[in-house]
């Protein structure tokens, strides 16, 4: 007994010393195990030094990223310059980002172009997630883009569609093709200008100026700013032309919006009760409302107006152009749509009215199919994670930028038969599938907290325009052009327009 105690007393210092020597190794092993869990990152394509995966974007990033996803999976981690970027290309992974972890991924990254053009990103689309975003979104949903407000603009939509139809009629009487791209863009621009700033914009010749500024915005927001990909080299932007160009465009916007607001303020004193109320009127009224939860500054109003001008015009025009192009090369779908529309007795003096659309199930399917194949923004506006989390068992670190490839998701062959074909009847077979953010295989307007609040306004305009275009005209491809030769290639950009103008033959139809 005594000898054993002596032995223990002798061995204890040796045991203690051994434990002290082993402790750092044990701690290192524990840390390594924990680190291995945290470094279970999504698969990544090979990178180049310094630029990472930037070279793999190509001129049409949604197609390039889709091609990469077929090799590396629906959840890929790229390095775009210095920016860690997660690319999402399947409905399941999109659901985890925009539903399961929606709050974590509801933030927007800081983008230099948005900071310059959109009053330091004080708009709704690019503002960072927080209280200001909540108040701006609440304002838009309740006061600007509610179902009641959207319906209140039915007469405006009908009048603008009638103007568009008259333009096409005048051109169709001549032996020439109709430049439908130009007419549709003018229509989209005019209707948004009227809803946002009133009918006086057209009378004062401002619509064309708005159009030029909107086009410049699209170019700048899709442009390459060094700071967006190499924050440590952001100082280089001040020496590049794009930054100066963005600042010039901002000054032009600010001057124009200030003029519009001042005119509304002066006109408010003599406004008639039956005069149509536009977005500027609504925002100026809310600015004076003492019950508002947030003080609505002039810069907030201007930033929101900028959003409405740009997003409203592009969404309507791009989808309309692609939809009419798809119909022109799909005679069976065109004929079926015409049959449905022409069974309706027009209630607006030879025009289809907004109230006539409710029973047109194939029309609604045609619009959905155009949105599926040609989402206005094929890559949804980027998000950024606000904390560490796991997606599909992969570790996603805080401050990871997220790109959701809506174009790829909308064409997922697992969920869509013949995904690249224009087949509106697929939405008759599955009429419950909608674009309102609950069906993650169909997200042309996004989903979750950041879903586009203006989607119902856009769809209402699309349906009315398309119904009247096929009601009043027979549309044909240019003489001698076969359907398979018809150009359906996209132009590069933040939004995806047709590369070539849509030129068609329009023959007025005797109803």
XYZ file of C-alpha atoms in Angstrom:
511
model
C 0.000 0.000 0.000
C 2.743 2.378 1.073
C 4.863 1.448 -1.915
C 1.990 2.127 -4.276
C 1.499 5.579 -2.779
C 5.189 6.292 -3.163
C 4.992 5.174 -6.780
C 2.028 7.463 -7.419
C 3.839 10.366 -5.777
C 6.796 9.777 -8.070
C 4.655 9.376 -11.184
C 2.332 12.352 -10.504
C 4.786 15.041 -11.646
C 5.515 12.983 -14.751
C 1.763 12.535 -15.362
C 1.130 16.222 -14.828
C 3.980 17.146 -17.155
C 2.627 14.761 -19.798
C -0.833 16.288 -19.512
C 0.597 19.789 -19.831
C 2.496 18.757 -22.952
C -0.564 17.050 -24.452
C -3.007 19.869 -23.662
C -2.001 22.176 -26.584
C -2.261 19.188 -28.929
C -5.749 18.343 -27.617
C -6.862 21.960 -27.963
C -5.470 22.053 -31.504
C -7.386 18.876 -32.396
C -10.627 20.265 -30.947
C -10.189 23.544 -32.791
C -9.343 21.682 -35.986
C -12.519 19.587 -35.676
C -14.644 22.678 -35.066
C -12.903 24.474 -37.925
C -13.498 21.550 -40.289
C -17.224 21.808 -39.591
C -17.141 25.521 -40.319
C -15.094 25.096 -43.474
C -17.535 22.681 -45.073
C -18.088 25.276 -47.747
C -20.078 24.790 -50.969
C -18.146 23.540 -54.017
C -16.216 26.114 -56.018
C -14.868 26.252 -59.568
C -11.107 26.841 -59.913
C -10.075 30.478 -59.413
C -7.480 32.731 -60.951
C -5.143 34.801 -58.770
C -6.498 38.215 -57.768
C -9.699 38.185 -59.901
C -11.008 34.846 -58.623
C -13.965 33.725 -60.784
C -14.756 37.073 -62.394
C -13.527 35.854 -65.763
C -16.231 33.155 -65.793
C -19.158 35.592 -65.785
C -19.196 36.226 -69.531
C -21.477 38.701 -71.295
C -24.622 36.860 -70.122
C -23.872 35.953 -66.477
C -27.144 34.067 -65.888
C -26.257 31.610 -68.664
C -22.596 31.341 -67.637
C -23.523 30.666 -63.997
C -26.139 28.130 -65.061
C -23.494 26.269 -67.073
C -21.171 26.242 -64.038
C -23.975 24.991 -61.779
C -24.489 21.919 -63.968
C -20.926 20.916 -63.053
C -20.535 22.216 -59.490
C -24.095 21.974 -58.215
C -27.017 24.304 -57.382
C -25.080 25.896 -54.518
C -21.670 27.248 -55.557
C -19.225 29.503 -53.797
C -17.345 31.900 -56.069
C -14.725 34.525 -55.398
C -15.523 37.654 -57.398
C -12.411 39.732 -56.870
C -12.301 40.070 -53.081
C -15.991 39.238 -52.614
C -17.140 35.815 -51.424
C -20.283 35.091 -53.468
C -22.838 32.296 -53.148
C -24.710 31.342 -56.339
C -28.127 29.697 -55.942
C -29.530 27.797 -58.935
C -32.290 25.449 -57.719
C -35.747 25.852 -56.114
C -34.755 23.954 -52.948
C -31.720 26.102 -52.246
C -33.682 29.252 -53.131
C -36.307 28.244 -50.560
C -33.648 27.957 -47.849
C -32.272 31.400 -48.693
C -35.584 33.254 -49.143
C -37.758 31.410 -46.624
C -35.899 29.284 -44.057
C -33.125 31.876 -43.573
C -34.919 34.843 -45.116
C -34.064 37.291 -42.338
C -30.371 36.394 -42.431
C -30.264 36.955 -46.205
C -32.606 39.961 -46.421
C -29.765 42.483 -46.476
C -28.324 44.155 -49.568
C -24.591 44.578 -50.131
C -23.247 48.096 -50.484
C -23.001 48.832 -54.203
C -21.254 51.975 -55.380
C -23.624 52.653 -58.289
C -26.713 52.505 -56.047
C -25.068 54.764 -53.472
C -24.391 57.424 -56.117
C -27.638 57.236 -58.093
C -30.188 56.344 -55.399
C -29.459 58.905 -52.697
C -27.025 56.701 -50.776
C -29.295 53.663 -51.390
C -32.275 55.247 -49.631
C -34.689 53.691 -52.135
C -36.564 50.434 -51.533
C -34.744 48.088 -53.924
C -31.141 48.656 -52.756
C -31.577 49.933 -49.188
C -29.955 47.792 -46.504
C -32.245 45.679 -44.328
C -33.424 47.482 -41.206
C -35.990 49.915 -39.876
C -35.749 52.319 -42.810
C -36.395 49.439 -45.229
C -39.382 48.273 -43.167
C -40.967 51.722 -43.192
C -40.359 52.301 -46.914
C -41.785 48.893 -47.814
C -44.830 49.450 -45.614
C -45.387 52.810 -47.295
C -45.198 51.261 -50.775
C -47.420 48.279 -50.029
C -50.137 50.244 -48.243
C -50.159 53.570 -50.078
C -48.590 53.142 -53.540
C -48.957 49.543 -54.691
C -51.904 48.092 -52.780
C -54.514 46.091 -54.724
C -56.937 49.000 -54.389
C -54.385 51.519 -55.670
C -53.388 49.273 -58.599
C -57.047 48.885 -59.554
C -57.568 52.638 -59.333
C -55.197 53.045 -62.299
C -57.285 50.849 -64.624
C -58.512 53.868 -66.572
C -54.966 55.170 -66.958
C -53.849 51.781 -68.292
C -56.785 51.609 -70.708
C -56.095 55.093 -72.073
C -52.384 54.391 -72.565
C -53.124 51.061 -74.276
C -55.510 52.896 -76.631
C -52.719 55.355 -77.544
C -50.370 52.430 -78.240
C -52.957 50.690 -80.445
C -53.472 53.914 -82.399
C -49.715 54.200 -83.047
C -49.572 50.641 -84.361
C -52.639 51.212 -86.546
C -51.007 54.226 -88.192
C -47.812 52.293 -88.959
C -49.675 49.176 -90.125
C -51.370 51.145 -92.903
C -47.962 51.643 -94.536
C -46.054 48.922 -96.398
C -43.445 48.608 -93.667
C -42.663 46.523 -90.607
C -43.790 47.687 -87.185
C -40.905 48.506 -84.839
C -42.696 46.899 -81.920
C -39.703 47.318 -79.600
C -39.902 51.104 -79.936
C -43.688 51.221 -79.519
C -43.689 48.895 -76.499
C -40.886 50.814 -74.785
C -42.697 54.094 -75.376
C -45.887 52.569 -73.947
C -44.132 51.218 -70.842
C -42.356 54.527 -70.269
C -45.499 56.625 -70.781
C -47.702 54.583 -68.473
C -45.140 54.614 -65.656
C -44.487 58.349 -66.092
C -48.216 59.047 -65.915
C -48.829 56.895 -62.837
C -45.771 58.243 -61.029
C -45.777 61.923 -61.979
C -49.086 62.575 -63.750
C -50.300 63.204 -67.286
C -48.587 66.605 -67.343
C -45.223 64.869 -67.940
C -46.233 63.993 -71.488
C -47.727 67.434 -72.112
C -44.504 69.095 -70.993
C -42.319 66.760 -73.079
C -40.683 65.164 -70.052
C -41.400 61.532 -70.875
C -38.530 61.361 -73.366
C -36.124 62.811 -70.800
C -37.301 60.290 -68.196
C -36.708 57.558 -70.758
C -33.102 58.601 -71.436
C -32.337 58.812 -67.720
C -33.917 55.398 -67.057
C -31.810 53.822 -69.811
C -28.677 55.411 -68.349
C -29.607 54.110 -64.881
C -29.836 50.575 -66.239
C -26.399 50.870 -67.796
C -24.826 52.307 -64.638
C -26.424 49.868 -62.175
C -25.127 47.010 -64.309
C -21.707 48.618 -64.770
C -18.390 47.550 -63.247
C -17.343 49.639 -60.247
C -14.017 48.587 -58.726
C -15.277 49.048 -55.147
C -18.077 46.491 -55.655
C -15.529 43.697 -56.221
C -12.280 45.063 -54.783
C -13.205 47.188 -51.725
C -9.538 47.729 -50.895
C -9.079 49.380 -54.305
C -12.305 51.391 -54.254
C -10.341 54.629 -54.423
C -9.639 53.816 -58.086
C -13.280 54.509 -58.998
C -12.764 58.259 -58.632
C -10.292 58.121 -61.520
C -12.573 56.122 -63.827
C -15.193 57.544 -66.187
C -18.061 55.393 -64.914
C -18.114 57.039 -61.488
C -18.180 60.542 -62.985
C -20.885 59.429 -65.412
C -23.023 58.139 -62.530
C -22.652 61.425 -60.660
C -23.712 63.404 -63.733
C -26.770 61.200 -64.171
C -27.672 61.634 -60.505
C -27.536 65.419 -60.839
C -29.836 65.294 -63.873
C -32.280 63.058 -62.015
C -32.210 65.239 -58.920
C -32.900 68.395 -60.904
C -35.769 66.780 -62.809
C -37.378 65.231 -59.729
C -37.089 68.522 -57.835
C -38.937 70.287 -60.667
C -41.684 67.635 -60.674
C -42.141 67.812 -56.898
C -42.248 71.616 -56.847
C -44.842 71.650 -59.629
C -46.994 69.200 -57.682
C -46.670 71.338 -54.570
C -47.783 74.468 -56.432
C -50.584 72.645 -58.260
C -51.900 71.150 -55.042
C -53.524 74.465 -54.119
C -55.727 74.513 -57.237
C -56.175 70.768 -57.773
C -59.667 69.620 -58.751
C -61.392 66.811 -56.854
C -61.724 64.591 -59.955
C -58.090 65.017 -61.048
C -56.184 61.722 -61.052
C -53.802 61.246 -58.133
C -50.280 60.106 -58.984
C -47.478 58.741 -56.792
C -45.962 62.181 -56.199
C -49.315 63.440 -54.887
C -49.568 60.464 -52.524
C -46.031 60.872 -51.187
C -46.403 64.620 -50.607
C -49.631 63.986 -48.705
C -47.927 61.347 -46.558
C -45.026 63.708 -45.887
C -47.446 66.034 -44.090
C -49.242 63.262 -42.200
C -48.426 63.527 -38.467
C -49.436 59.885 -37.958
C -46.698 58.523 -40.217
C -44.267 56.184 -38.434
C -41.282 57.723 -40.200
C -40.354 61.255 -41.212
C -40.523 61.220 -45.006
C -37.687 63.418 -46.247
C -37.436 64.852 -49.734
C -34.543 62.503 -50.536
C -36.689 59.521 -49.541
C -39.416 60.643 -51.946
C -36.938 61.099 -54.790
C -35.304 57.709 -54.182
C -38.687 55.942 -54.197
C -39.722 57.741 -57.379
C -36.490 56.650 -59.039
C -37.280 53.028 -58.165
C -40.770 53.304 -59.632
C -39.573 54.895 -62.874
C -36.785 52.401 -63.546
C -38.298 49.140 -62.292
C -41.765 49.844 -63.666
C -40.602 50.722 -67.157
C -38.080 47.906 -67.587
C -40.300 45.140 -66.198
C -43.259 46.013 -68.417
C -41.262 46.599 -71.581
C -38.932 43.598 -71.376
C -41.645 41.034 -70.671
C -43.964 42.519 -73.325
C -41.240 42.413 -75.960
C -40.284 38.800 -75.249
C -43.920 37.731 -74.983
C -44.818 39.153 -78.396
C -41.667 37.600 -79.870
C -42.629 34.188 -78.472
C -46.173 34.510 -79.850
C -44.859 35.531 -83.271
C -42.878 32.288 -83.545
C -45.538 30.099 -81.861
C -48.582 30.166 -84.180
C -50.579 27.615 -82.171
C -50.257 29.574 -78.929
C -51.023 32.825 -80.759
C -54.152 31.358 -82.354
C -55.414 29.941 -79.062
C -54.904 33.279 -77.326
C -56.671 35.157 -80.118
C -59.623 32.771 -79.937
C -59.981 33.359 -76.198
C -59.619 37.146 -76.388
C -61.905 37.556 -79.397
C -64.699 35.590 -77.746
C -64.970 38.541 -75.380
C -67.280 41.391 -76.245
C -65.088 44.480 -75.946
C -66.588 46.950 -73.487
C -64.359 49.946 -74.162
C -65.241 51.104 -77.673
C -63.528 48.336 -79.594
C -60.952 47.764 -76.837
C -60.622 45.086 -74.173
C -61.125 46.681 -70.752
C -59.508 45.723 -67.444
C -62.753 44.142 -66.194
C -62.831 41.838 -69.261
C -59.625 40.040 -68.248
C -60.898 38.040 -65.268
C -62.140 35.056 -67.302
C -59.153 34.871 -69.684
C -57.280 31.891 -68.232
C -55.088 31.310 -71.293
C -54.042 34.975 -71.371
C -52.889 34.678 -67.768
C -51.018 31.476 -68.652
C -49.291 33.242 -71.573
C -48.102 36.052 -69.284
C -46.837 33.551 -66.699
C -44.973 31.579 -69.356
C -43.296 34.741 -70.651
C -42.238 35.600 -67.087
C -40.904 32.069 -66.594
C -38.762 32.082 -69.726
C -37.764 35.739 -69.584
C -37.649 37.125 -66.029
C -36.849 40.867 -66.330
C -33.841 40.492 -63.997
C -32.506 36.943 -64.580
C -30.185 37.334 -61.590
C -32.259 38.737 -58.729
C -30.787 41.758 -56.962
C -27.926 40.531 -54.749
C -28.370 39.788 -51.061
C -25.843 39.571 -48.242
C -25.805 37.353 -45.147
C -25.812 39.162 -41.802
C -24.539 36.185 -39.755
C -23.037 32.721 -40.100
C -25.484 29.977 -41.031
C -25.810 26.616 -42.759
C -27.554 26.050 -46.092
C -27.942 22.445 -47.270
C -25.384 21.495 -44.582
C -22.813 23.870 -46.066
C -21.330 26.587 -43.897
C -22.082 30.099 -45.188
C -20.014 32.792 -43.442
C -21.341 36.196 -42.477
C -21.113 38.921 -45.169
C -21.362 36.448 -48.034
C -22.932 38.004 -51.109
C -25.750 35.930 -52.626
C -26.815 35.741 -56.275
C -30.065 33.899 -57.021
C -30.262 32.741 -60.631
C -34.003 33.079 -61.280
C -33.447 32.345 -64.963
C -31.914 28.934 -64.194
C -34.508 28.112 -61.533
C -37.404 28.969 -63.853
C -35.964 26.481 -66.379
C -35.128 23.646 -63.981
C -35.688 20.446 -66.052
C -36.524 18.476 -62.907
C -39.670 20.560 -62.384
C -40.517 21.819 -65.881
C -41.135 19.590 -68.896
C -39.403 20.924 -72.024
C -38.209 23.911 -69.960
C -36.853 25.933 -72.900
C -40.072 25.753 -74.920
C -42.851 28.363 -74.885
C -45.819 26.300 -73.666
C -48.408 28.442 -71.827
C -50.717 25.447 -71.314
C -48.336 24.166 -68.632
C -49.879 26.832 -66.364
C -53.382 25.590 -67.161
C -52.366 22.106 -66.009
C -50.819 23.567 -62.835
C -52.827 26.746 -62.386
C -51.940 26.928 -58.694
C -48.283 27.706 -59.523
C -47.900 31.456 -59.195
C -45.275 34.190 -59.094
C -46.197 35.547 -55.651
C -43.265 33.989 -53.808
C -44.702 30.694 -52.555
C -43.619 28.526 -55.489
C -39.837 28.572 -55.583
C -39.616 26.974 -59.011
C -41.144 30.171 -60.433
C -39.657 33.371 -58.996
C -39.553 36.109 -61.677
C -40.219 38.720 -58.955
C -38.190 37.071 -56.202
C -39.602 35.845 -52.886
C -39.501 36.488 -49.158
C -39.049 39.887 -47.561
C -37.384 41.264 -50.694
C -40.052 40.201 -53.199
C -40.903 42.943 -55.705
C -43.854 44.948 -54.297
C -44.836 46.165 -57.773
C -45.495 42.762 -59.342
C -49.296 43.114 -59.425
C -49.052 46.517 -61.091
C -46.730 45.048 -63.737
C -48.876 41.967 -64.404
C -52.092 44.009 -64.646
C -50.442 46.209 -67.275
C -49.024 43.224 -69.175
C -52.359 41.407 -69.363
C -54.275 44.436 -70.627
C -51.641 45.316 -73.231
C -51.302 41.772 -74.608
C -55.067 41.227 -74.749
C -55.521 44.312 -76.923
C -52.489 43.645 -79.114
C -53.862 40.249 -80.181
C -57.471 41.478 -80.209
C -56.820 44.288 -82.680
C -54.083 42.848 -84.919
C -52.857 39.767 -86.729
C -49.123 39.470 -86.034
C -46.746 37.805 -88.483
C -43.018 37.373 -88.940
C -41.348 39.465 -91.664
C -41.933 37.997 -95.113
C -39.685 35.039 -95.889
C -38.419 34.602 -92.303
C -38.919 31.126 -90.867
C -39.752 30.619 -87.175
C -36.458 28.849 -86.473
C -34.537 31.799 -87.983
C -36.210 34.372 -85.754
C -33.647 36.107 -83.503
C -34.253 35.297 -79.818
C -30.803 36.202 -78.492
C -30.484 38.329 -75.357
C -28.547 41.552 -75.008
C -26.067 41.881 -72.106
C -27.140 43.938 -69.105
C -28.676 44.001 -65.635
C -31.989 43.245 -67.351
C -32.289 41.069 -70.452
C -33.754 42.761 -73.493
C -33.749 41.249 -76.961
C -30.474 41.834 -78.771
C -32.265 42.747 -81.991
C -35.329 44.971 -82.275
C -38.673 43.205 -82.585
C -39.847 43.960 -86.119
C -43.179 42.372 -87.107
C -45.970 42.642 -89.646
C -49.197 43.964 -88.082
C -52.510 43.583 -89.918
C -55.519 45.366 -88.382
C -58.238 42.858 -87.604
C -61.941 43.434 -88.275
C -63.670 42.334 -85.093
